PDB file of C-alpha atoms in Angstrom:
ATOM      1  CA  MET A   1     -22.985 -19.323   4.929  1.00  0.00           C
ATOM      2  CA  SER A   2     -26.435 -19.856   6.497  1.00  0.00           C
ATOM      3  CA  GLY A   3     -27.151 -19.021   9.931  1.00  0.00           C
ATOM      4  CA  ARG A   4     -25.354 -15.871  10.371  1.00  0.00           C
ATOM      5  CA  ARG A   5     -26.912 -14.184  13.174  1.00  0.00           C
ATOM      6  CA  SER A   6     -24.969 -12.188  15.685  1.00  0.00           C
ATOM      7  CA  ARG A   7     -26.588 -12.532  19.200  1.00  0.00           C
ATOM      8  CA  PRO A   8     -25.401  -9.983  21.427  1.00  0.00           C
ATOM      9  CA  ARG A   9     -25.040 -11.666  24.820  1.00  0.00           C
ATOM     10  CA  GLN A  10     -23.448  -8.935  26.749  1.00  0.00           C
ATOM     11  CA  SER A  11     -24.778  -5.711  28.144  1.00  0.00           C
ATOM     12  CA  SER A  12     -25.684  -3.030  25.582  1.00  0.00           C
ATOM     13  CA  GLY A  13     -22.583  -0.729  26.542  1.00  0.00           C
ATOM     14  CA  THR A  14     -20.261  -2.987  24.452  1.00  0.00           C
ATOM     15  CA  THR A  15     -20.112  -3.449  20.765  1.00  0.00           C
ATOM     16  CA  ARG A  16     -18.867  -6.799  19.378  1.00  0.00           C
ATOM     17  CA  ILE A  17     -17.266  -7.417  16.105  1.00  0.00           C
ATOM     18  CA  SER A  18     -19.930  -9.679  14.446  1.00  0.00           C
ATOM     19  CA  GLU A  19     -19.114 -12.120  11.748  1.00  0.00           C
ATOM     20  CA  ASP A  20     -21.316 -10.183   9.252  1.00  0.00           C
ATOM     21  CA  GLN A  21     -18.706  -7.272   9.144  1.00  0.00           C
ATOM     22  CA  ILE A  22     -16.002  -9.526   8.844  1.00  0.00           C
ATOM     23  CA  ASN A  23     -17.946 -11.292   6.149  1.00  0.00           C
ATOM     24  CA  ASP A  24     -18.374  -8.111   4.482  1.00  0.00           C
ATOM     25  CA  LEU A  25     -14.658  -7.192   4.702  1.00  0.00           C
ATOM     26  CA  VAL A  26     -13.589 -10.720   3.355  1.00  0.00           C
ATOM     27  CA  ILE A  27     -16.042 -10.277   0.481  1.00  0.00           C
ATOM     28  CA  LYS A  28     -14.576  -6.778  -0.195  1.00  0.00           C
ATOM     29  CA  LEU A  29     -11.127  -8.522  -0.165  1.00  0.00           C
ATOM     30  CA  GLN A  30     -12.293 -11.413  -2.380  1.00  0.00           C
ATOM     31  CA  GLN A  31     -13.365  -9.006  -5.099  1.00  0.00           C
ATOM     32  CA  LEU A  32      -9.810  -7.407  -5.254  1.00  0.00           C
ATOM     33  CA  LEU A  33      -8.171 -10.892  -5.880  1.00  0.00           C
ATOM     34  CA  PRO A  34      -7.363 -11.771  -9.468  1.00  0.00           C
ATOM     35  CA  GLU A  35      -8.826 -15.297  -9.524  1.00  0.00           C
ATOM     36  CA  LEU A  36     -11.532 -15.213  -6.916  1.00  0.00           C
ATOM     37  CA  GLY A  37     -13.152 -11.945  -8.211  1.00  0.00           C
ATOM     38  CA  ASP A  38     -16.009 -13.504  -9.948  1.00  0.00           C
ATOM     39  CA  SER A  39     -19.361 -12.543  -8.650  1.00  0.00           C
ATOM     40  CA  HIS A  40     -20.907 -15.588  -9.295  1.00  0.00           C
ATOM     41  CA  ARG A  41     -18.770 -17.541  -6.797  1.00  0.00           C
ATOM     42  CA  SER A  42     -19.271 -14.942  -3.961  1.00  0.00           C
ATOM     43  CA  ASP A  43     -20.770 -17.339  -1.520  1.00  0.00           C
ATOM     44  CA  LYS A  44     -19.119 -20.448  -2.386  1.00  0.00           C
ATOM     45  CA  VAL A  45     -15.651 -19.518  -1.241  1.00  0.00           C
ATOM     46  CA  SER A  46     -14.675 -19.849   2.301  1.00  0.00           C
ATOM     47  CA  ALA A  47     -13.110 -17.126   4.134  1.00  0.00           C
ATOM     48  CA  ALA A  48     -10.013 -19.108   5.018  1.00  0.00           C
ATOM     49  CA  ARG A  49      -9.562 -19.565   1.320  1.00  0.00           C
ATOM     50  CA  VAL A  50      -9.839 -15.786   0.520  1.00  0.00           C
ATOM     51  CA  LEU A  51      -7.339 -15.049   3.115  1.00  0.00           C
ATOM     52  CA  GLN A  52      -4.940 -17.549   1.988  1.00  0.00           C
ATOM     53  CA  ASP A  53      -4.898 -16.324  -1.530  1.00  0.00           C
ATOM     54  CA  THR A  54      -4.757 -12.867  -0.252  1.00  0.00           C
ATOM     55  CA  CYS A  55      -1.596 -13.771   1.660  1.00  0.00           C
ATOM     56  CA  ASN A  56      -0.320 -15.527  -1.528  1.00  0.00           C
ATOM     57  CA  TYR A  57      -1.186 -12.374  -3.480  1.00  0.00           C
ATOM     58  CA  ILE A  58       0.645 -10.072  -1.351  1.00  0.00           C
ATOM     59  CA  ARG A  59       3.738 -12.000  -1.494  1.00  0.00           C
ATOM     60  CA  ASN A  60       3.360 -12.206  -5.104  1.00  0.00           C
ATOM     61  CA  LEU A  61       3.123  -8.221  -5.284  1.00  0.00           C
ATOM     62  CA  HIS A  62       6.031  -7.957  -2.998  1.00  0.00           C
ATOM     63  CA  ARG A  63       8.226 -10.167  -5.200  1.00  0.00           C
ATOM     64  CA  GLU A  64       7.108  -8.559  -8.114  1.00  0.00           C
ATOM     65  CA  VAL A  65       7.994  -5.254  -7.005  1.00  0.00           C
ATOM     66  CA  ASP A  66      11.340  -6.427  -5.796  1.00  0.00           C
ATOM     67  CA  ASP A  67      12.085  -7.641  -9.351  1.00  0.00           C
ATOM     68  CA  ILE A  68      11.076  -4.372 -10.970  1.00  0.00           C
ATOM     69  CA  SER A  69      12.937  -2.323  -8.677  1.00  0.00           C
ATOM     70  CA  GLU A  70      15.953  -4.451  -9.409  1.00  0.00           C
ATOM     71  CA  ARG A  71      15.482  -3.927 -13.045  1.00  0.00           C
ATOM     72  CA  LEU A  72      14.991  -0.114 -12.357  1.00  0.00           C
ATOM     73  CA  SER A  73      18.030   0.178 -10.422  1.00  0.00           C
ATOM     74  CA  GLU A  74      20.229  -1.385 -13.230  1.00  0.00           C
ATOM     75  CA  LEU A  75      18.483   0.837 -15.890  1.00  0.00           C
ATOM     76  CA  LEU A  76      19.121   4.020 -13.648  1.00  0.00           C
ATOM     77  CA  ALA A  77      22.703   2.938 -13.071  1.00  0.00           C
ATOM     78  CA  ASN A  78      23.670   4.701 -16.185  1.00  0.00           C
ATOM     79  CA  SER A  79      22.773   8.409 -14.831  1.00  0.00           C
ATOM     80  CA  ASP A  80      23.297  10.339 -18.018  1.00  0.00           C
ATOM     81  CA  THR A  81      21.305   8.304 -20.371  1.00  0.00           C
ATOM     82  CA  ALA A  82      18.647   7.878 -17.436  1.00  0.00           C
ATOM     83  CA  GLN A  83      18.492  11.715 -16.927  1.00  0.00           C
ATOM     84  CA  ALA A  84      17.850  12.195 -20.699  1.00  0.00           C
ATOM     85  CA  ALA A  85      15.336   9.531 -20.922  1.00  0.00           C
ATOM     86  CA  LEU A  86      13.456  10.608 -17.926  1.00  0.00           C
ATOM     87  CA  ILE A  87      13.220  14.310 -19.350  1.00  0.00           C
ATOM     88  CA  ARG A  88      12.303  13.144 -22.667  1.00  0.00           C
ATOM     89  CA  SER A  89       9.586  10.828 -21.234  1.00  0.00           C
ATOM     90  CA  LEU A  90       8.210  13.597 -19.296  1.00  0.00           C
ATOM     91  CA  LEU A  91       8.251  15.839 -22.400  1.00  0.00           C
ATOM     92  CA  THR A  92       6.291  13.311 -24.446  1.00  0.00           C
ATOM     93  CA  GLN A  93       3.841  12.694 -21.612  1.00  0.00           C
TER      94      GLN A  93
ATOM     95  CA  MET B   1       0.143  17.496  -2.499  1.00  0.00           C
ATOM     96  CA  ALA B   2       3.121  18.279  -4.770  1.00  0.00           C
ATOM     97  CA  SER B   3       4.187  20.696  -1.856  1.00  0.00           C
ATOM     98  CA  LEU B   4       3.840  18.211   0.573  1.00  0.00           C
ATOM     99  CA  ILE B   5       6.053  15.831  -1.545  1.00  0.00           C
ATOM    100  CA  SER B   6       8.796  18.370  -2.022  1.00  0.00           C
ATOM    101  CA  ASP B   7       8.899  19.156   1.606  1.00  0.00           C
ATOM    102  CA  THR B   8       9.878  15.590   2.398  1.00  0.00           C
ATOM    103  CA  GLU B   9      12.535  15.546  -0.109  1.00  0.00           C
ATOM    104  CA  PRO B  10      14.317  18.725  -0.610  1.00  0.00           C
ATOM    105  CA  PRO B  11      16.186  19.106  -3.570  1.00  0.00           C
ATOM    106  CA  SER B  12      19.675  19.196  -2.436  1.00  0.00           C
ATOM    107  CA  HIS B  13      21.512  19.360  -5.757  1.00  0.00           C
ATOM    108  CA  PRO B  14      21.199  22.414  -7.619  1.00  0.00           C
ATOM    109  CA  HIS B  15      21.516  20.958 -10.815  1.00  0.00           C
ATOM    110  CA  PRO B  16      19.565  22.822 -13.346  1.00  0.00           C
ATOM    111  CA  SER B  17      18.143  19.736 -14.995  1.00  0.00           C
ATOM    112  CA  SER B  18      16.702  18.332 -11.686  1.00  0.00           C
ATOM    113  CA  THR B  19      15.089  21.434 -10.759  1.00  0.00           C
ATOM    114  CA  ASP B  20      13.602  21.908 -14.221  1.00  0.00           C
ATOM    115  CA  LEU B  21      12.609  18.314 -13.880  1.00  0.00           C
ATOM    116  CA  LEU B  22      10.968  18.995 -10.759  1.00  0.00           C
ATOM    117  CA  ARG B  23       9.206  22.119 -12.000  1.00  0.00           C
ATOM    118  CA  ARG B  24       7.907  20.129 -15.124  1.00  0.00           C
ATOM    119  CA  LYS B  25       6.715  17.367 -12.669  1.00  0.00           C
ATOM    120  CA  LYS B  26       4.737  19.808 -10.719  1.00  0.00           C
ATOM    121  CA  ARG B  27       3.079  21.464 -13.595  1.00  0.00           C
ATOM    122  CA  LEU B  28       2.371  17.913 -14.968  1.00  0.00           C
ATOM    123  CA  SER B  29       1.022  16.536 -11.939  1.00  0.00           C
ATOM    124  CA  ALA B  30      -1.096  19.661 -11.378  1.00  0.00           C
ATOM    125  CA  SER B  31      -2.514  19.684 -14.817  1.00  0.00           C
ATOM    126  CA  SER B  32      -3.293  16.124 -14.785  1.00  0.00           C
ATOM    127  CA  SER B  33      -5.020  15.976 -11.351  1.00  0.00           C
ATOM    128  CA  ALA B  34      -7.026  19.206 -12.432  1.00  0.00           C
ATOM    129  CA  SER B  35      -8.282  17.108 -15.486  1.00  0.00           C
ATOM    130  CA  VAL B  36      -9.278  14.209 -13.537  1.00  0.00           C
ATOM    131  CA  THR B  37     -11.624  15.169 -11.130  1.00  0.00           C
ATOM    132  CA  THR B  38     -12.632  12.077  -9.307  1.00  0.00           C
ATOM    133  CA  GLY B  39     -16.068  12.731  -7.659  1.00  0.00           C
ATOM    134  CA  ASP B  40     -16.188   9.344  -5.783  1.00  0.00           C
ATOM    135  CA  ASP B  41     -13.066   9.817  -3.736  1.00  0.00           C
ATOM    136  CA  GLY B  42     -14.622   9.554  -0.636  1.00  0.00           C
ATOM    137  CA  ASP B  43     -17.164   6.943  -1.682  1.00  0.00           C
ATOM    138  CA  SER B  44     -15.043   4.146  -2.790  1.00  0.00           C
ATOM    139  CA  HIS B  45     -11.316   4.106  -2.587  1.00  0.00           C
ATOM    140  CA  HIS B  46     -11.289   1.594  -5.445  1.00  0.00           C
ATOM    141  CA  ALA B  47     -11.263   4.481  -7.852  1.00  0.00           C
ATOM    142  CA  ARG B  48      -8.727   6.361  -5.687  1.00  0.00           C
ATOM    143  CA  TRP B  49      -5.820   4.167  -6.370  1.00  0.00           C
ATOM    144  CA  ARG B  50      -6.413   4.005  -9.989  1.00  0.00           C
ATOM    145  CA  SER B  51      -6.911   7.414 -11.260  1.00  0.00           C
ATOM    146  CA  GLU B  52      -5.086  10.526 -10.251  1.00  0.00           C
ATOM    147  CA  LYS B  53      -3.321   9.033  -7.595  1.00  0.00           C
ATOM    148  CA  GLN B  54      -1.245   7.242  -9.998  1.00  0.00           C
ATOM    149  CA  GLN B  55      -0.110  10.152 -11.657  1.00  0.00           C
ATOM    150  CA  ARG B  56       0.932  11.559  -8.382  1.00  0.00           C
ATOM    151  CA  ASN B  57       2.758   8.511  -7.089  1.00  0.00           C
ATOM    152  CA  TYR B  58       4.253   8.367 -10.449  1.00  0.00           C
ATOM    153  CA  SER B  59       5.757  11.833 -10.153  1.00  0.00           C
ATOM    154  CA  ALA B  60       6.664  11.520  -6.591  1.00  0.00           C
ATOM    155  CA  LYS B  61       8.477   8.297  -7.346  1.00  0.00           C
ATOM    156  CA  LEU B  62      10.269   9.785 -10.037  1.00  0.00           C
ATOM    157  CA  ILE B  63      11.621  12.494  -7.790  1.00  0.00           C
ATOM    158  CA  GLN B  64      12.772   9.975  -5.119  1.00  0.00           C
ATOM    159  CA  ALA B  65      14.311   7.460  -7.612  1.00  0.00           C
ATOM    160  CA  LEU B  66      16.299  10.457  -9.297  1.00  0.00           C
ATOM    161  CA  GLN B  67      17.752  11.626  -5.815  1.00  0.00           C
ATOM    162  CA  GLN B  68      18.685   8.021  -4.832  1.00  0.00           C
ATOM    163  CA  VAL B  69      20.340   7.836  -8.302  1.00  0.00           C
ATOM    164  CA  ARG B  70      22.186  11.057  -7.662  1.00  0.00           C
ATOM    165  CA  LEU B  71      23.424   9.949  -4.144  1.00  0.00           C
ATOM    166  CA  GLY B  72      24.615   6.601  -5.833  1.00  0.00           C
ATOM    167  CA  SER B  73      26.527   7.999  -8.736  1.00  0.00           C
ATOM    168  CA  SER B  74      28.000  10.853  -6.701  1.00  0.00           C
ATOM    169  CA  SER B  75      29.316   8.379  -3.934  1.00  0.00           C
ATOM    170  CA  SER B  76      30.811   5.926  -6.448  1.00  0.00           C
ATOM    171  CA  SER B  77      32.346   6.996  -9.495  1.00  0.00           C
ATOM    172  CA  SER B  78      33.438   3.721 -10.917  1.00  0.00           C
ATOM    173  CA  ALA B  79      30.899   1.532 -12.254  1.00  0.00           C
ATOM    174  CA  ALA B  80      29.647  -1.447 -10.253  1.00  0.00           C
ATOM    175  CA  ALA B  81      31.183  -0.327  -7.001  1.00  0.00           C
ATOM    176  CA  THR B  82      27.883  -0.303  -5.207  1.00  0.00           C
ATOM    177  CA  PRO B  83      26.506  -3.898  -4.842  1.00  0.00           C
ATOM    178  CA  SER B  84      23.378  -4.131  -6.924  1.00  0.00           C
ATOM    179  CA  PRO B  85      20.889  -5.563  -4.141  1.00  0.00           C
ATOM    180  CA  LYS B  86      21.787  -2.483  -2.153  1.00  0.00           C
ATOM    181  CA  ARG B  87      20.772  -0.528  -5.050  1.00  0.00           C
ATOM    182  CA  GLY B  88      17.635  -2.264  -5.867  1.00  0.00           C
ATOM    183  CA  LYS B  89      16.751  -2.222  -2.312  1.00  0.00           C
ATOM    184  CA  ALA B  90      17.184   1.604  -2.476  1.00  0.00           C
ATOM    185  CA  VAL B  91      14.889   1.797  -5.237  1.00  0.00           C
ATOM    186  CA  ARG B  92      12.292  -0.427  -3.611  1.00  0.00           C
ATOM    187  CA  GLU B  93      12.520   1.638  -0.499  1.00  0.00           C
ATOM    188  CA  ALA B  94      12.144   4.899  -2.288  1.00  0.00           C
ATOM    189  CA  ALA B  95       9.175   3.441  -4.147  1.00  0.00           C
ATOM    190  CA  ASP B  96       7.432   2.313  -1.008  1.00  0.00           C
ATOM    191  CA  ARG B  97       7.996   5.661   0.530  1.00  0.00           C
ATOM    192  CA  ALA B  98       6.534   7.568  -2.193  1.00  0.00           C
ATOM    193  CA  LEU B  99       3.619   5.047  -2.151  1.00  0.00           C
ATOM    194  CA  ALA B 100       3.186   5.666   1.665  1.00  0.00           C
ATOM    195  CA  VAL B 101       3.117   9.327   1.086  1.00  0.00           C
ATOM    196  CA  SER B 102       0.562   9.330  -1.724  1.00  0.00           C
ATOM    197  CA  ALA B 103      -1.669   7.555   0.670  1.00  0.00           C
ATOM    198  CA  ARG B 104      -1.872  10.730   2.557  1.00  0.00           C
ATOM    199  CA  GLY B 105      -1.451   8.878   5.822  1.00  0.00           C
ATOM    200  CA  ARG B 106      -4.881   7.800   6.138  1.00  0.00           C
ATOM    201  CA  THR B 107      -4.129   4.134   6.277  1.00  0.00           C
ATOM    202  CA  LEU B 108      -2.143   2.390   9.073  1.00  0.00           C
ATOM    203  CA  TRP B 109       0.170   0.712   6.656  1.00  0.00           C
ATOM    204  CA  SER B 110       1.432   4.083   5.081  1.00  0.00           C
ATOM    205  CA  ARG B 111       2.061   5.561   8.262  1.00  0.00           C
ATOM    206  CA  ALA B 112       4.095   2.453   9.562  1.00  0.00           C
ATOM    207  CA  ILE B 113       6.219   2.452   6.406  1.00  0.00           C
ATOM    208  CA  LEU B 114       6.946   6.389   6.944  1.00  0.00           C
ATOM    209  CA  ALA B 115       7.670   5.752  10.733  1.00  0.00           C
ATOM    210  CA  ASN B 116       9.878   2.920   9.997  1.00  0.00           C
ATOM    211  CA  ARG B 117      11.786   5.015   7.403  1.00  0.00           C
ATOM    212  CA  ILE B 118      12.381   7.866   9.493  1.00  0.00           C
ATOM    213  CA  LYS B 119      13.256   5.217  12.434  1.00  0.00           C
ATOM    214  CA  LEU B 120      10.937   6.710  14.826  1.00  0.00           C
ATOM    215  CA  LYS B 121       9.789   4.462  17.505  1.00  0.00           C
ATOM    216  CA  PHE B 122       6.623   5.685  18.330  1.00  0.00           C
ATOM    217  CA  ARG B 123       3.359   5.097  16.382  1.00  0.00           C
ATOM    218  CA  LYS B 124       0.774   7.675  15.682  1.00  0.00           C
ATOM    219  CA  GLN B 125      -2.784   7.011  16.771  1.00  0.00           C
ATOM    220  CA  LYS B 126      -5.192   6.212  14.125  1.00  0.00           C
ATOM    221  CA  GLN B 127      -7.334   9.201  12.871  1.00  0.00           C
ATOM    222  CA  PRO B 128     -11.008   8.902  13.241  1.00  0.00           C
ATOM    223  CA  ARG B 129     -12.170   7.339  10.110  1.00  0.00           C
ATOM    224  CA  PRO B 130     -15.196   8.825   8.323  1.00  0.00           C
ATOM    225  CA  ALA B 131     -15.888   5.711   6.382  1.00  0.00           C
ATOM    226  CA  ALA B 132     -18.651   3.947   7.857  1.00  0.00           C
ATOM    227  CA  ALA B 133     -17.594   0.490   6.791  1.00  0.00           C
ATOM    228  CA  ILE B 134     -16.507  -0.529  10.322  1.00  0.00           C
ATOM    229  CA  PRO B 135     -18.535   0.323  13.246  1.00  0.00           C
ATOM    230  CA  ALA B 136     -16.573   1.731  16.060  1.00  0.00           C
ATOM    231  CA  VAL B 137     -14.759  -0.760  17.910  1.00  0.00           C
ATOM    232  CA  ILE B 138     -15.263  -0.153  21.466  1.00  0.00           C
ATOM    233  CA  THR B 139     -12.962  -1.794  24.225  1.00  0.00           C
ATOM    234  CA  THR B 140     -14.513  -4.611  25.937  1.00  0.00           C
ATOM    235  CA  THR B 141     -13.638  -6.266  29.049  1.00  0.00           C
ATOM    236  CA  GLY B 142     -15.223  -9.410  27.898  1.00  0.00           C
ATOM    237  CA  SER B 143     -13.792 -12.613  28.779  1.00  0.00           C
ATOM    238  CA  ILE B 144     -13.504 -13.800  25.185  1.00  0.00           C
ATOM    239  CA  SER B 145     -10.409 -12.204  23.760  1.00  0.00           C
ATOM    240  CA  SER B 146      -9.304 -12.731  20.179  1.00  0.00           C
ATOM    241  CA  SER B 147      -7.292 -15.690  19.751  1.00  0.00           C
ATOM    242  CA  GLY B 148      -3.380 -15.251  19.271  1.00  0.00           C
ATOM    243  CA  GLY B 149      -3.083 -12.720  22.196  1.00  0.00           C
ATOM    244  CA  GLY B 150      -0.733 -10.314  20.362  1.00  0.00           C
ATOM    245  CA  GLY B 151      -3.311  -7.490  20.810  1.00  0.00           C
ATOM    246  CA  ARG B 152      -1.538  -6.090  24.113  1.00  0.00           C
ATOM    247  CA  ARG B 153      -0.030  -2.814  24.031  1.00  0.00           C
ATOM    248  CA  SER B 154       0.886  -0.638  26.868  1.00  0.00           C
ATOM    249  CA  TRP B 155      -0.455   2.529  25.673  1.00  0.00           C
ATOM    250  CA  LYS B 156      -3.584   1.319  24.180  1.00  0.00           C
ATOM    251  CA  LYS B 157      -5.775  -1.537  25.631  1.00  0.00           C
ATOM    252  CA  ARG B 158      -8.072  -2.799  22.849  1.00  0.00           C
ATOM    253  CA  ARG B 159      -9.465  -6.174  23.004  1.00  0.00           C
ATOM    254  CA  VAL B 160     -11.891  -7.337  20.411  1.00  0.00           C
ATOM    255  CA  THR B 161     -14.549 -10.038  20.752  1.00  0.00           C
ATOM    256  CA  VAL B 162     -15.485 -12.023  18.045  1.00  0.00           C
ATOM    257  CA  VAL B 163     -18.635 -13.694  18.098  1.00  0.00           C
ATOM    258  CA  LYS B 164     -18.229 -17.633  17.726  1.00  0.00           C
ATOM    259  CA  LEU B 165     -20.588 -19.001  15.365  1.00  0.00           C
ATOM    260  CA  ASN B 166     -20.810 -22.769  14.785  1.00  0.00           C
ATOM    261  CA  LYS B 167     -20.447 -22.760  10.931  1.00  0.00           C
ATOM    262  CA  LYS B 168     -17.254 -21.104  10.803  1.00  0.00           C
ATOM    263  CA  SER B 169     -13.984 -22.278  12.111  1.00  0.00           C
ATOM    264  CA  ILE B 170     -12.724 -19.167  14.041  1.00  0.00           C
ATOM    265  CA  PRO B 171      -9.444 -20.368  14.720  1.00  0.00           C
ATOM    266  CA  THR B 172      -8.425 -20.950  11.308  1.00  0.00           C
ATOM    267  CA  VAL B 173      -9.831 -17.548  10.052  1.00  0.00           C
ATOM    268  CA  ASN B 174      -8.248 -15.808  12.926  1.00  0.00           C
ATOM    269  CA  ARG B 175      -4.930 -17.608  12.363  1.00  0.00           C
ATOM    270  CA  LYS B 176      -4.818 -16.609   8.589  1.00  0.00           C
ATOM    271  CA  VAL B 177      -5.910 -13.142   9.547  1.00  0.00           C
ATOM    272  CA  ARG B 178      -2.885 -12.886  11.716  1.00  0.00           C
ATOM    273  CA  VAL B 179      -0.542 -14.126   8.971  1.00  0.00           C
ATOM    274  CA  LEU B 180      -1.945 -11.480   6.791  1.00  0.00           C
ATOM    275  CA  GLY B 181      -1.295  -8.892   9.476  1.00  0.00           C
ATOM    276  CA  ARG B 182       2.273  -9.867   9.377  1.00  0.00           C
ATOM    277  CA  LEU B 183       2.294  -9.104   5.684  1.00  0.00           C
ATOM    278  CA  VAL B 184       0.940  -5.917   5.762  1.00  0.00           C
ATOM    279  CA  PRO B 185       3.262  -3.404   7.285  1.00  0.00           C
ATOM    280  CA  GLY B 186       2.228  -1.909  10.480  1.00  0.00           C
ATOM    281  CA  CYS B 187      -0.713  -4.278  11.234  1.00  0.00           C
ATOM    282  CA  ARG B 188       0.852  -6.960  13.264  1.00  0.00           C
ATOM    283  CA  LYS B 189      -1.199  -6.415  16.240  1.00  0.00           C
ATOM    284  CA  GLU B 190      -4.293  -4.991  15.041  1.00  0.00           C
ATOM    285  CA  SER B 191      -7.789  -6.487  15.384  1.00  0.00           C
ATOM    286  CA  VAL B 192      -9.267  -8.588  12.644  1.00  0.00           C
ATOM    287  CA  PRO B 193     -11.383  -5.887  10.701  1.00  0.00           C
ATOM    288  CA  VAL B 194      -8.588  -3.581  10.959  1.00  0.00           C
ATOM    289  CA  ILE B 195      -6.419  -5.866   9.249  1.00  0.00           C
ATOM    290  CA  LEU B 196      -8.816  -6.826   6.767  1.00  0.00           C
ATOM    291  CA  GLU B 197      -9.436  -3.098   5.666  1.00  0.00           C
ATOM    292  CA  GLU B 198      -5.901  -2.193   5.667  1.00  0.00           C
ATOM    293  CA  ALA B 199      -5.192  -5.341   3.388  1.00  0.00           C
ATOM    294  CA  THR B 200      -7.692  -4.315   0.822  1.00  0.00           C
ATOM    295  CA  ASP B 201      -6.184  -0.848   0.687  1.00  0.00           C
ATOM    296  CA  TYR B 202      -2.839  -2.215   0.527  1.00  0.00           C
ATOM    297  CA  ILE B 203      -3.352  -4.561  -2.220  1.00  0.00           C
ATOM    298  CA  GLN B 204      -4.726  -1.689  -4.406  1.00  0.00           C
ATOM    299  CA  ALA B 205      -1.788   0.621  -3.636  1.00  0.00           C
ATOM    300  CA  LEU B 206       0.722  -2.581  -4.329  1.00  0.00           C
ATOM    301  CA  GLU B 207      -1.051  -2.911  -7.824  1.00  0.00           C
ATOM    302  CA  MET B 208      -0.599   0.560  -8.593  1.00  0.00           C
ATOM    303  CA  GLN B 209       3.008   0.434  -7.302  1.00  0.00           C
ATOM    304  CA  VAL B 210       3.537  -2.350  -9.942  1.00  0.00           C
ATOM    305  CA  ARG B 211       1.923  -0.703 -12.655  1.00  0.00           C
ATOM    306  CA  ALA B 212       3.686   2.608 -12.143  1.00  0.00           C
ATOM    307  CA  MET B 213       6.963   0.932 -11.849  1.00  0.00           C
ATOM    308  CA  LYS B 214       6.453  -1.262 -14.851  1.00  0.00           C
ATOM    309  CA  SER B 215       5.539   1.434 -17.101  1.00  0.00           C
ATOM    310  CA  LEU B 216       8.634   3.676 -15.808  1.00  0.00           C
ATOM    311  CA  ALA B 217      10.900   0.727 -16.454  1.00  0.00           C
ATOM    312  CA  GLU B 218       9.441   0.107 -19.806  1.00  0.00           C
ATOM    313  CA  LEU B 219       9.942   4.110 -20.600  1.00  0.00           C
ATOM    314  CA  LEU B 220      13.564   3.782 -19.415  1.00  0.00           C
ATOM    315  CA  SER B 221      14.377   0.615 -21.308  1.00  0.00           C
ATOM    316  CA  GLY B 222      12.818   1.862 -24.497  1.00  0.00           C
ATOM    317  CA  SER B 223      14.534   5.191 -24.396  1.00  0.00           C
ATOM    318  CA  ASN B 224      17.915   3.452 -23.711  1.00  0.00           C
ATOM    319  CA  SER B 225      17.451   1.171 -26.676  1.00  0.00           C
ATOM    320  CA  ALA B 226      16.524   3.926 -28.895  1.00  0.00           C
ATOM    321  CA  PRO B 227      18.094   7.203 -28.089  1.00  0.00           C
ATOM    322  CA  THR B 228      16.325   9.393 -30.514  1.00  0.00           C
ATOM    323  CA  ARG B 229      12.590   9.125 -30.217  1.00  0.00           C
ATOM    324  CA  PRO B 230       9.999  11.109 -32.349  1.00  0.00           C
ATOM    325  CA  ILE B 231       8.262  13.377 -30.179  1.00  0.00           C
TER     326      ILE B 231
END
């Protein structure tokens, strides 16, 4: 990404969100992603790709949380066993 | 923070085991948080979501889930009276609420989750952030406004101008950021850098939530299959 230079054209009283700041945020976001987090590819991936992968990742996480909560609700259905299990797990931890 | 959690969810059932559980939980969380002292909590929030916060969210969620189960089992005595999607959703919502509480209200999405759950219609104003990751966004009356046009709010006028550079396709990036803003709760009408920062925090929180719930499910399933465990 060459040529990143923000030229403030308006008066000095206003602050504009420059591309650099957005780039920094996107890079920070990219480091969180599981597949794009490699450091040697930091300047080869476009921002749109990072954002797209972020959206997909968040959707995946949502779905995973839903699945696990389904599983948890079934496990917690039997409350007596769950109570004893939770107490026991807390004691062992 | 344990007191904060107990304030939001007062134990309504005087069951001895649940109060015992709560007391043990507070002791556990206090001891764990005291042992793990994170000195870089203000510097990088990456460590925040991985160390002591995990313990807190874990204990908070356990309390929540317990109460949910209580309510579910007390209302319906017969098995499978409540449909499973309803219970699953209740667990998910309790987990989200616990996650939002453990965010300590510093992020936008956590406040949005809590506001939605309590069914309040007004949104709190953002606290002034000490982190210097994003410089102050001053309202401008410039002619160029961010694409999408969804930034109009009656009680807060804020328009962000994005510098248009020739190498980037600004509309694409903006469109994707808008989509991302719809995924993160409470960021539907925010500006681009706000959405990006909220997304980074939200992803880390979600990862921690998945980890905690997975370990909890494994604990429960493990204990269910083997009732006598060597302590």
